[in-house]
Amino acid sequence: MSKVRIMTGNSAAAAAVMLCDVQVVAAYPITPQSQLAEMMSQYIESGELKAEYVRVEGEHTALTVCISASTVGARVFTATSANGLLYMHEQLHWAAGARLPIVMCCVNRGVGAPWTIFNDQQDSLSQRDTGWIQLYCRNNQEIHDTLLQAYRIAESVYVPVMVCYDGFVLSHTMMPVELAEQEAVREYLPPYKPHTILTPDDPRCLNPVLFPNRRADSEGVLRDGYMEMRYKLEAALEDALEAITEASDAFAKRFGRDHGGLVWDYRTEDAELYLVAMGSLASEATLAADALRARGIRAGVTGIRAFRPFPKEAVRKSLSKAKAAVVFEKSISYGNEGALCTEIKGALFGTEIRPAIYNYIAGLGGRDVKSRELEAAAAECWTDLEAGRREKKTTWLNCITG
Amino acid sequence: MYEIIWHGRGGQGVVIAAQMLAEAAYMGGFKGVTSAPTFGPERRGAPVTASTRIAEEPIRTFSQLEKADITVVLDDTLFQVADIWGRSKPGGMVIINTAKPPDQFPHPEGIRTALVDGASIALKNHLIREGAPVVNTPMLGAFAKATGLVSLENLEKALGDKLSPEAVRRNFATVTEAYQETTVVTG
């Protein structure tokens, strides 16, 4: 019998990590991730989880510990938020470059200055180019299930995975979560096989300085240069599109829950107006779509689950019949627009799919976002489209501007 | 969907009460339940709120609750500092822990009240924590009586998920007594 518990997003995450038989956890507490770090240390201290919790003085070291442990063959976990993630930045690149299948939770929080402890997605979005896979969750069930999938994805393509979920909005809100069963998880997630075994019996120098061009090693074998290594990381991210889909499909088959692999659709069968979002904002958008349909506007939602690798083909398929797409996001690429909006435009450029694309920045620093606000914004865009206004300046939702 | 706001003071256990209500409602067959604290730092004694949503279908909104169908007030002095009536929907119900008579709570038309002296019930049952009566669990009993949305049986199970058998017995005694003592004010 499956167990349903009423639990917070942080508890749902901790329960999943425990089921994945992780061997090393290193995390430094930061709001709103703190409960997750605390629960992992309790599980380990009580012996419920046979793993080592390495106490560290900060996030840079937390990830360094995970890198080292993963290198010698351990399945590892860490979690952080906001400035903690930014402090890891250098090691984020290292983990991806070293091709280590580390899984981390980013409990999304706005970054300082000025300080905020509240939710937006500026933290993980600003780590876009570190080579990590980024998956965004829309409720606590999805957090639990995505973590189980994350290890399968990471260990199949040897790329680290960041499982992102909204701080407080999900991390501290309780809702029903069906916990996976241990035996089923072990079947779904085979033991981690490191790509390189580093032991005292077989000493190696990993990730040394590489020269611009390919070079023969001491045995005369021509080895990759830096650029070939970087190409292989990019190729792995491209392969991850398939790995994410496979992990999601296999999960649905084994556990009966399907959150969509790369992208999910809501009421898009005959939709003309699309609301596009990631995380809890996308869940809120489904209510806005319902309300728009009640007003006679055929609205649907494209929910983005994978932001890296960016699922261009899946986005094209989802938006293939769109007349307008309104992209709502909880971060901004300063000096331009929301990063998701740029990606959506990029995915459609040069194709026959040419909806008008509108962009809204919403919910920064925990500002509450109501479905009726999304509904009103999308309805306004629909009016704009009908009046021939296909381009608009990025709008800051529910914010004093100008 | 029923939207419930819990008003209390830091330390009175509004967050736990909001959780236990969600659990009892889920056990009672509501597929959608959420409970959340008011996000951010909290201080002992300061006015705090928590919320519960209860629905037939899974809940897709996680935005903060503006107005309540049902309001539970753990401390009647909060009427002086929080806009409790203003955050109650027309047709809503406000359940108050108080020793005062109903005429001390003049309420806007269309909002009903239910009263119970939860603190006295807790004291009578020796349910005291850090020198103060435990009022969150009696108010769960008052909620069950005033709304009929959760059963006593499921509230007992929800207590069992959080507390030792002995603590469940003592808390549930106050739940049932508060259930019996709660009066819904008509008119």
Coordinates of C-alpha atoms in Angstrom, one line a residue:
Chain A
M1 CA 0.0 0.0 0.0
S2 CA 1.3 3.4 -0.9
K3 CA 1.5 6.0 1.8
V4 CA 0.0 9.4 1.4
R5 CA 1.2 12.0 3.9
I6 CA 0.3 15.7 4.2
M7 CA 3.8 17.2 4.0
T8 CA 5.8 20.3 3.1
G9 CA 7.9 20.5 0.0
N10 CA 11.0 20.2 2.1
S11 CA 9.7 17.0 3.8
A12 CA 8.7 15.6 0.4
A13 CA 12.3 16.3 -0.9
A14 CA 13.9 14.7 2.2
A15 CA 11.8 11.6 2.0
A16 CA 12.8 11.2 -1.7
V17 CA 16.5 11.6 -1.0
M18 CA 16.3 9.0 1.7
L19 CA 14.7 6.5 -0.7
C20 CA 17.5 7.1 -3.2
D21 CA 20.1 5.5 -0.8
V22 CA 22.4 8.5 -0.9
Q23 CA 25.7 7.9 0.9
V24 CA 27.0 11.4 1.5
V25 CA 25.1 14.6 2.3
A26 CA 26.8 18.0 2.8
A27 CA 24.6 21.0 3.1
Y28 CA 24.8 24.4 4.9
P29 CA 21.4 25.7 6.3
I30 CA 19.8 28.7 4.7
T31 CA 16.2 29.8 4.7
P32 CA 14.0 28.4 3.1
Q33 CA 16.1 25.2 2.6
S34 CA 17.0 24.8 6.3
Q35 CA 14.3 22.2 7.2
L36 CA 15.6 20.0 4.4
A37 CA 19.2 20.1 5.7
E38 CA 18.0 19.5 9.2
M39 CA 15.8 16.5 8.2
M40 CA 18.7 14.9 6.3
S41 CA 21.0 15.3 9.3
Q42 CA 18.3 13.8 11.6
Y43 CA 17.8 10.8 9.3
I44 CA 21.5 10.2 9.3
E45 CA 22.0 10.8 13.0
S46 CA 19.2 8.4 13.9
G47 CA 20.6 5.7 11.6
E48 CA 17.4 5.7 9.4
L49 CA 19.7 6.6 6.5
K50 CA 23.0 4.9 6.4
A51 CA 25.0 7.8 5.1
E52 CA 27.6 10.3 6.2
Y53 CA 26.6 13.9 6.9
V54 CA 29.6 16.1 6.4
R55 CA 29.3 19.4 8.4
V56 CA 30.8 22.3 6.5
E57 CA 31.4 26.0 7.0
G58 CA 29.6 27.2 3.9
E59 CA 28.0 26.3 0.6
H60 CA 31.2 26.4 -1.5
T61 CA 32.6 23.6 0.7
A62 CA 29.3 21.8 0.8
L63 CA 29.4 21.3 -3.0
T64 CA 33.2 20.6 -2.8
V65 CA 32.5 17.7 -0.4
C66 CA 29.8 16.4 -2.8
I67 CA 32.3 16.7 -5.7
S68 CA 34.9 14.7 -3.8
A69 CA 32.5 12.0 -2.6
S70 CA 30.9 11.6 -6.0
T71 CA 34.4 11.3 -7.6
V72 CA 35.2 8.3 -5.4
G73 CA 31.8 6.7 -6.2
A74 CA 29.3 7.8 -3.6
R75 CA 25.8 8.9 -4.4
V76 CA 25.6 12.4 -2.9
F77 CA 23.1 15.1 -2.2
T78 CA 23.1 18.8 -1.3
A79 CA 20.6 21.6 -1.1
T80 CA 20.7 25.4 -0.9
S81 CA 18.9 28.6 -1.7
A82 CA 19.6 32.1 -3.0
N83 CA 23.0 33.5 -1.9
G84 CA 24.0 30.0 -0.8
L85 CA 23.7 28.9 -4.4
L86 CA 25.6 31.9 -5.6
Y87 CA 28.4 31.1 -3.2
M88 CA 28.6 27.6 -4.9
H89 CA 28.9 29.2 -8.3
E90 CA 32.6 28.2 -9.0
Q91 CA 31.9 24.6 -7.9
L92 CA 28.7 24.3 -9.9
H93 CA 30.9 24.7 -13.0
W94 CA 33.4 22.2 -11.6
A95 CA 30.7 19.6 -10.8
A96 CA 29.4 19.7 -14.4
G97 CA 32.8 19.9 -16.0
A98 CA 33.9 16.9 -14.0
R99 CA 30.8 15.1 -15.2
L100 CA 29.6 14.2 -11.7
P101 CA 26.0 13.1 -11.3
I102 CA 25.3 15.2 -8.2
V103 CA 21.7 16.0 -7.3
M104 CA 20.9 19.2 -5.5
C105 CA 17.7 20.9 -4.4
C106 CA 17.5 24.6 -5.0
V107 CA 14.7 25.9 -2.8
N108 CA 14.1 29.0 -4.9
R109 CA 14.6 32.4 -3.1
G110 CA 15.3 35.9 -4.2
V111 CA 18.9 37.1 -4.0
G112 CA 20.3 40.1 -2.2
A113 CA 20.9 43.1 -2.2
P114 CA 18.5 44.1 -0.8
W115 CA 18.0 41.0 1.4
T116 CA 14.9 38.9 1.0
I117 CA 14.2 35.5 2.4
F118 CA 11.2 35.1 0.2
N119 CA 10.6 33.3 -3.1
D120 CA 11.5 34.0 -6.7
Q121 CA 13.7 32.1 -9.2
Q122 CA 16.6 34.6 -9.7
D123 CA 18.9 32.3 -7.8
S124 CA 18.7 29.2 -10.1
L125 CA 18.1 31.2 -13.3
S126 CA 21.3 33.1 -12.8
Q127 CA 23.2 29.7 -12.7
R128 CA 21.8 28.8 -16.2
D129 CA 25.2 28.5 -17.9
T130 CA 27.0 26.3 -15.3
G131 CA 26.2 23.0 -17.2
W132 CA 23.7 21.7 -14.8
I133 CA 20.3 20.2 -15.7
Q134 CA 17.6 22.3 -14.2
L135 CA 14.1 20.9 -13.5
Y136 CA 11.3 23.0 -12.0
C137 CA 8.5 21.5 -9.8
R138 CA 4.9 22.7 -9.5
N139 CA 3.7 20.9 -6.3
N140 CA 5.1 18.8 -3.5
Q141 CA 4.3 15.5 -5.2
E142 CA 6.3 16.6 -8.2
I143 CA 9.2 17.5 -5.9
H144 CA 9.2 14.0 -4.4
D145 CA 9.0 12.3 -7.8
T146 CA 11.4 14.6 -9.6
L147 CA 14.1 13.9 -7.1
L148 CA 13.7 10.1 -7.7
Q149 CA 14.0 10.8 -11.4
A150 CA 16.9 13.2 -11.0
Y151 CA 19.3 10.5 -9.9
R152 CA 18.3 8.3 -12.8
I153 CA 18.8 11.2 -15.2
A154 CA 22.1 12.4 -13.7
E155 CA 23.6 8.9 -13.6
S156 CA 22.7 8.1 -17.1
V157 CA 24.3 11.1 -18.8
Y158 CA 26.8 12.0 -16.0
V159 CA 25.5 15.6 -15.6
P160 CA 24.5 17.1 -12.3
V161 CA 20.8 17.9 -11.7
M162 CA 19.3 20.9 -9.9
V163 CA 15.8 20.2 -8.7
C164 CA 14.2 23.6 -8.2
Y165 CA 11.1 24.4 -6.2
D166 CA 9.6 27.6 -4.9
G167 CA 10.7 28.6 -1.4
F168 CA 7.8 28.9 1.2
V169 CA 5.2 28.6 -1.5
L170 CA 6.0 24.9 -1.8
S171 CA 8.8 24.4 0.7
H172 CA 6.7 25.4 3.7
T173 CA 3.2 24.5 2.4
M174 CA 1.7 21.2 3.3
M175 CA -0.3 19.1 0.8
P176 CA -0.9 15.4 0.1
V177 CA 2.2 13.5 -1.1
E178 CA 2.1 9.8 -2.1
L179 CA 5.5 8.5 -1.0
A180 CA 7.2 6.0 -3.3
E181 CA 8.1 2.6 -1.9
Q182 CA 11.7 1.7 -1.2
E183 CA 11.7 -1.5 -3.2
A184 CA 10.1 0.2 -6.2
V185 CA 12.7 3.0 -6.0
R186 CA 15.6 0.5 -5.9
E187 CA 14.2 -1.2 -9.0
Y188 CA 13.7 2.1 -10.8
L189 CA 17.1 3.5 -9.7
P190 CA 20.0 1.1 -10.1
P191 CA 23.2 1.7 -8.0
Y192 CA 25.4 4.5 -9.1
K193 CA 28.3 3.4 -11.4
P194 CA 31.0 6.1 -11.5
H195 CA 32.5 6.8 -14.9
T196 CA 36.0 6.7 -13.4
I197 CA 36.9 4.7 -10.4
L198 CA 39.4 6.6 -8.3
T199 CA 41.1 4.3 -5.7
P200 CA 44.6 4.1 -4.1
D201 CA 45.1 0.9 -6.2
D202 CA 44.6 2.9 -9.4
P203 CA 45.8 6.4 -8.8
R204 CA 44.9 9.0 -11.4
C205 CA 45.1 12.7 -12.0
L206 CA 41.7 13.9 -12.8
N207 CA 40.9 17.2 -14.5
P208 CA 44.5 18.4 -14.9
V209 CA 45.3 21.5 -16.9
L210 CA 44.5 20.9 -20.5
F211 CA 46.2 22.6 -23.5
P212 CA 44.3 24.2 -26.3
N213 CA 44.9 21.3 -28.6
R214 CA 44.6 17.5 -28.4
R215 CA 47.7 15.9 -27.0
A216 CA 49.2 12.4 -26.6
D217 CA 49.3 11.0 -23.1
S218 CA 52.3 9.0 -21.6
E219 CA 51.1 5.9 -23.5
G220 CA 51.0 7.7 -26.7
V221 CA 47.2 7.8 -27.0
L222 CA 45.8 11.1 -28.4
R223 CA 43.6 12.7 -25.7
D224 CA 40.9 15.4 -25.8
G225 CA 41.8 19.0 -25.5
Y226 CA 39.8 21.4 -23.4
M227 CA 37.5 22.1 -26.2
E228 CA 36.6 18.5 -26.9
M229 CA 35.9 18.0 -23.2
R230 CA 33.6 21.0 -23.3
Y231 CA 31.9 19.7 -26.4
K232 CA 31.2 16.4 -24.7
L233 CA 29.5 18.2 -21.8
E234 CA 27.3 20.1 -24.3
A235 CA 26.5 16.8 -26.1
A236 CA 25.6 15.2 -22.7
L237 CA 23.2 18.1 -22.0
E238 CA 21.6 17.5 -25.4
D239 CA 21.4 13.8 -24.7
A240 CA 19.7 14.7 -21.4
L241 CA 16.6 15.7 -23.3
E242 CA 16.1 12.1 -24.1
A243 CA 17.2 11.0 -20.6
I244 CA 14.7 13.3 -18.9
T245 CA 11.9 12.0 -21.1
E246 CA 12.9 8.4 -20.5
A247 CA 13.1 8.9 -16.7
S248 CA 9.7 10.5 -16.7
D249 CA 8.1 7.8 -18.9
A250 CA 9.7 4.9 -16.9
F251 CA 8.5 6.6 -13.7
A252 CA 5.0 6.9 -14.9
K253 CA 5.0 3.3 -15.9
R254 CA 6.4 2.1 -12.5
F255 CA 4.7 4.5 -10.1
G256 CA 1.6 5.6 -12.1
R257 CA 2.3 9.4 -11.8
D258 CA 3.2 11.4 -14.9
H259 CA 4.3 15.0 -14.4
G260 CA 5.3 15.5 -18.1
G261 CA 8.9 15.0 -19.1
L262 CA 10.3 18.2 -20.5
V263 CA 7.1 20.2 -20.9
W264 CA 3.5 19.7 -19.8
D265 CA 0.3 21.0 -21.3
Y266 CA -3.0 22.0 -19.7
R267 CA -6.2 22.4 -21.7
T268 CA -4.2 23.1 -24.9
E269 CA -6.2 20.9 -27.3
D270 CA -8.0 23.8 -28.9
A271 CA -6.1 26.7 -27.2
E272 CA -5.2 29.9 -28.9
L273 CA -3.9 31.9 -25.9
Y274 CA -1.1 30.2 -24.0
L275 CA 0.2 31.0 -20.5
V276 CA 3.8 29.8 -20.2
A277 CA 5.5 29.4 -16.8
M278 CA 7.7 27.3 -14.6
G279 CA 7.2 26.0 -11.0
S280 CA 4.3 26.9 -8.8
L281 CA 3.5 29.9 -11.0
A282 CA 2.6 27.4 -13.8
S283 CA 0.2 25.7 -11.4
E284 CA -1.5 29.0 -10.6
A285 CA -1.7 29.7 -14.4
T286 CA -3.9 26.6 -14.8
L287 CA -6.6 28.3 -12.7
A288 CA -6.2 31.5 -14.8
A289 CA -6.7 29.3 -17.9
D290 CA -9.9 27.9 -16.5
A291 CA -11.1 31.4 -15.7
L292 CA -10.2 32.7 -19.2
R293 CA -12.2 29.8 -20.7
A294 CA -15.2 30.7 -18.6
R295 CA -15.0 34.1 -20.3
G296 CA -14.9 32.5 -23.7
I297 CA -11.2 32.9 -24.4
R298 CA -9.6 29.5 -25.4
A299 CA -6.6 29.5 -23.0
G300 CA -4.2 26.8 -22.1
V301 CA -0.9 26.4 -20.2
T302 CA 2.5 25.3 -21.3
G303 CA 4.4 24.3 -18.2
I304 CA 8.2 24.2 -18.5
R305 CA 9.7 21.5 -16.4
A306 CA 13.2 21.4 -17.9
F307 CA 14.9 24.8 -18.3
R308 CA 18.3 23.2 -19.0
P309 CA 18.6 21.5 -21.4
F310 CA 16.0 23.8 -23.0
P311 CA 13.4 21.6 -24.7
K312 CA 13.1 23.5 -28.0
E313 CA 11.3 20.8 -29.9
A314 CA 8.8 20.1 -27.1
V315 CA 8.1 23.9 -26.8
R316 CA 7.5 24.1 -30.5
K317 CA 5.1 21.2 -30.3
S318 CA 3.3 22.6 -27.3
L319 CA 2.9 26.1 -28.9
S320 CA 2.3 24.9 -32.5
K321 CA -1.2 26.4 -32.6
A322 CA -0.7 29.4 -30.4
K323 CA -1.9 32.8 -31.5
A324 CA -0.4 34.4 -28.4
A325 CA 1.9 33.2 -25.7
V326 CA 2.2 35.1 -22.4
V327 CA 5.3 34.2 -20.5
F328 CA 5.2 34.7 -16.7
E329 CA 8.4 34.4 -14.8
K330 CA 9.9 35.0 -11.3
S331 CA 13.2 36.3 -12.5
I332 CA 14.7 38.8 -14.9
S333 CA 17.8 38.9 -17.1
Y334 CA 18.6 42.5 -16.2
G335 CA 18.8 44.8 -19.2
N336 CA 16.8 42.5 -21.4
E337 CA 13.7 40.6 -20.3
G338 CA 12.8 37.4 -18.5
A339 CA 15.2 34.6 -19.4
L340 CA 12.4 32.1 -20.1
C341 CA 10.8 34.6 -22.6
T342 CA 14.1 34.8 -24.5
E343 CA 14.3 31.0 -24.7
I344 CA 10.7 30.7 -25.9
K345 CA 11.4 33.3 -28.6
G346 CA 14.6 31.5 -29.6
A347 CA 12.9 28.1 -29.8
L348 CA 10.3 29.5 -32.2
F349 CA 12.5 31.7 -34.3
G350 CA 12.8 30.6 -37.9
T351 CA 9.8 28.3 -37.6
E352 CA 6.3 28.7 -38.9
I353 CA 5.1 29.0 -35.3
R354 CA 4.7 32.8 -34.8
P355 CA 2.5 33.7 -31.9
A356 CA 2.7 37.2 -30.4
I357 CA 4.9 36.8 -27.3
Y358 CA 4.3 38.9 -24.2
N359 CA 6.4 38.9 -21.1
Y360 CA 5.5 39.5 -17.4
I361 CA 7.8 39.5 -14.5
A362 CA 5.9 38.4 -11.4
G363 CA 6.3 37.5 -7.7
L364 CA 9.8 38.8 -7.1
G365 CA 10.9 38.6 -3.4
G366 CA 7.8 36.7 -2.4
R367 CA 5.2 39.1 -3.8
D368 CA 2.1 37.0 -3.9
V369 CA 0.8 36.1 -7.3
K370 CA -3.0 35.4 -7.6
S371 CA -4.5 33.5 -10.5
R372 CA -6.9 36.4 -11.1
E373 CA -3.8 38.6 -11.8
L374 CA -2.5 36.1 -14.3
E375 CA -6.0 35.9 -15.9
A376 CA -6.3 39.7 -16.1
A377 CA -2.8 40.0 -17.6
A378 CA -3.4 37.3 -20.2
A379 CA -6.8 38.8 -21.1
E380 CA -5.2 42.1 -21.7
C381 CA -2.6 40.5 -24.0
W382 CA -5.5 38.9 -25.9
T383 CA -7.0 42.3 -26.4
D384 CA -3.7 43.7 -27.5
L385 CA -3.4 40.9 -30.0
E386 CA -6.8 41.6 -31.4
A387 CA -5.9 45.3 -31.7
G388 CA -2.8 44.3 -33.6
R389 CA -0.3 45.1 -30.9
R390 CA 2.0 42.2 -31.2
E391 CA 4.9 43.7 -29.2
K392 CA 4.9 45.1 -25.8
K393 CA 7.5 46.1 -23.2
T394 CA 8.0 43.6 -20.5
T395 CA 5.4 44.2 -17.8
W396 CA 6.1 44.0 -14.0
L397 CA 3.0 42.4 -12.6
N398 CA 1.5 44.1 -9.5
C399 CA 4.5 46.4 -9.1
I400 CA 4.8 50.2 -8.9
T401 CA 6.8 51.2 -12.0
G402 CA 7.5 54.4 -13.9
Chain B
M1 CA -13.2 25.0 -1.7
Y2 CA -13.2 26.1 1.9
E3 CA -10.6 28.7 2.9
I4 CA -9.7 28.8 6.6
I5 CA -7.6 31.4 8.4
W6 CA -6.3 30.7 11.9
H7 CA -5.6 33.7 14.1
G8 CA -3.4 33.2 17.2
R9 CA -0.3 34.4 18.9
G10 CA 3.2 33.0 18.3
G11 CA 3.5 29.9 20.5
Q12 CA -0.2 29.0 20.5
G13 CA 0.2 26.5 17.8
V14 CA -1.8 27.8 14.8
V15 CA 0.5 26.2 12.3
I16 CA 0.1 22.7 13.9
A17 CA -3.7 23.2 14.1
A18 CA -3.9 24.2 10.5
Q19 CA -1.9 21.1 9.6
M20 CA -4.0 18.7 11.7
L21 CA -7.2 20.1 10.2
A22 CA -5.8 19.5 6.7
E23 CA -4.9 15.9 7.7
A24 CA -8.3 15.2 9.3
A25 CA -10.1 16.7 6.2
Y26 CA -7.9 14.5 3.9
M27 CA -8.8 11.4 5.9
G28 CA -12.4 12.4 5.7
G29 CA -12.3 12.2 1.9
F30 CA -11.3 15.7 0.7
K31 CA -8.7 15.1 -2.1
G32 CA -7.4 18.6 -2.0
V33 CA -5.9 20.0 1.2
T34 CA -3.1 22.5 1.9
S35 CA -1.9 24.2 5.0
A36 CA 0.6 26.9 5.3
P37 CA 2.1 29.3 7.9
T38 CA 2.3 32.9 7.2
F39 CA 5.6 33.0 5.5
G40 CA 8.5 34.6 7.2
P41 CA 9.9 35.1 10.7
E42 CA 7.7 34.6 13.8
R43 CA 7.9 35.8 17.4
R44 CA 6.3 34.5 20.5
G45 CA 3.3 36.4 21.6
A46 CA 3.0 38.4 18.4
P47 CA -0.2 38.0 16.3
V48 CA 0.3 35.2 13.7
T49 CA -1.9 33.5 11.2
A50 CA -1.9 30.2 9.4
S51 CA -4.2 28.9 6.7
T52 CA -5.9 25.7 5.6
R53 CA -7.6 25.0 2.3
I54 CA -10.0 22.1 1.9
A55 CA -11.4 21.0 -1.4
E56 CA -13.0 18.1 -3.2
E57 CA -10.3 18.1 -5.9
P58 CA -6.5 18.5 -5.7
I59 CA -5.6 22.1 -5.0
R60 CA -3.6 24.0 -7.7
T61 CA -3.3 27.4 -6.0
F62 CA -0.6 28.1 -3.5
S63 CA -1.1 31.8 -3.3
Q64 CA -1.8 33.4 0.1
L65 CA -5.3 33.4 1.4
E66 CA -7.0 36.8 1.4
K67 CA -10.4 36.2 2.9
A68 CA -11.7 33.2 4.9
D69 CA -14.9 31.1 4.7
I70 CA -14.1 30.0 8.2
T71 CA -11.9 31.9 10.7
V72 CA -10.7 30.4 13.9
V73 CA -9.5 32.9 16.6
L74 CA -7.4 31.4 19.4
D75 CA -7.2 34.6 21.4
D76 CA -10.0 37.1 21.7
T77 CA -7.7 40.1 22.3
L78 CA -6.6 39.7 18.7
F79 CA -9.8 41.6 17.6
Q80 CA -8.1 44.7 18.8
V81 CA -5.1 44.3 16.6
A82 CA -6.1 42.2 13.5
D83 CA -8.9 43.0 11.0
I84 CA -10.6 39.6 11.7
W85 CA -14.0 40.7 10.4
G86 CA -12.5 42.3 7.3
R87 CA -10.8 39.1 6.4
S88 CA -14.0 37.0 6.7
K89 CA -16.0 36.4 3.5
P90 CA -19.7 37.4 3.5
G91 CA -21.6 34.3 4.7
G92 CA -18.5 33.2 6.6
M93 CA -18.1 31.8 10.0
V94 CA -15.9 33.1 12.8
I95 CA -15.1 30.6 15.6
I96 CA -13.8 32.3 18.8
N97 CA -12.0 31.0 21.8
T98 CA -13.4 33.2 24.6
A99 CA -15.0 33.3 28.0
K100 CA -17.1 36.4 27.0
P101 CA -20.7 36.3 26.0
P102 CA -21.8 36.6 22.3
D103 CA -22.9 40.2 22.6
Q104 CA -19.2 41.1 23.1
F105 CA -18.6 40.2 19.5
P106 CA -20.7 42.5 17.4
H107 CA -20.2 41.2 13.9
P108 CA -21.1 42.4 10.4
E109 CA -24.3 41.2 9.0
G110 CA -24.0 37.9 7.1
I111 CA -21.1 36.6 9.2
R112 CA -21.9 34.0 11.8
T113 CA -20.0 33.3 15.0
A114 CA -19.4 30.3 17.2
L115 CA -18.1 30.6 20.7
V116 CA -16.3 28.2 23.1
D117 CA -14.2 28.8 26.2
G118 CA -11.4 26.6 24.9
A119 CA -8.9 28.0 27.5
S120 CA -11.1 26.9 30.4
I121 CA -11.5 23.4 28.9
A122 CA -7.8 23.1 28.5
L123 CA -7.2 24.2 32.1
K124 CA -9.8 21.8 33.4
N125 CA -8.1 18.9 31.5
H126 CA -4.7 20.0 32.8
L127 CA -3.6 20.7 29.2
I128 CA -1.0 23.3 29.9
R129 CA 2.2 24.2 28.1
E130 CA 4.8 26.6 29.5
G131 CA 2.2 28.0 31.9
A132 CA -0.5 28.7 29.4
P133 CA -3.5 26.6 28.4
V134 CA -3.2 24.7 25.1
V135 CA -6.0 26.2 23.0
N136 CA -5.2 25.0 19.5
T137 CA -6.5 21.4 19.9
P138 CA -9.8 22.4 21.6
M139 CA -10.4 24.8 18.7
L140 CA -10.2 21.8 16.4
G141 CA -13.2 20.4 18.2
A142 CA -15.0 23.7 18.0
F143 CA -14.3 23.7 14.2
A144 CA -15.7 20.2 13.8
K145 CA -18.9 21.2 15.7
A146 CA -19.4 24.6 14.0
T147 CA -18.7 23.5 10.4
G148 CA -19.3 19.7 10.2
L149 CA -16.4 19.5 7.8
V150 CA -14.3 17.1 9.8
S151 CA -15.2 14.3 12.2
L152 CA -13.9 13.8 15.8
E153 CA -12.7 10.4 14.7
N154 CA -10.4 11.8 12.0
L155 CA -9.2 14.6 14.4
E156 CA -8.1 11.9 16.8
K157 CA -6.2 10.2 14.1
A158 CA -4.5 13.5 13.1
L159 CA -3.5 14.0 16.7
G160 CA -2.1 10.4 16.7
D161 CA 0.2 11.3 13.8
K162 CA 1.9 14.0 15.9
L163 CA 1.6 13.0 19.5
S164 CA 2.3 10.2 21.9
P165 CA -0.7 8.0 22.9
E166 CA -0.9 9.7 26.3
A167 CA -0.8 13.2 24.8
V168 CA -3.4 12.1 22.2
R169 CA -5.7 11.0 25.1
R170 CA -5.4 14.3 26.9
N171 CA -5.7 16.5 23.8
F172 CA -8.6 14.5 22.4
A173 CA -10.5 15.0 25.7
T174 CA -10.4 18.7 25.2
V175 CA -11.3 18.3 21.5
T176 CA -14.5 16.4 22.4
E177 CA -15.3 18.7 25.3
A178 CA -14.9 21.8 23.1
Y179 CA -17.0 20.0 20.5
Q180 CA -19.8 19.6 23.0
E181 CA -19.5 23.1 24.5
T182 CA -19.3 25.1 21.2
T183 CA -22.4 27.2 20.5
V184 CA -23.2 28.6 17.1
V185 CA -24.7 32.0 17.6
T186 CA -27.8 32.5 15.5
G187 CA -28.9 35.9 14.3

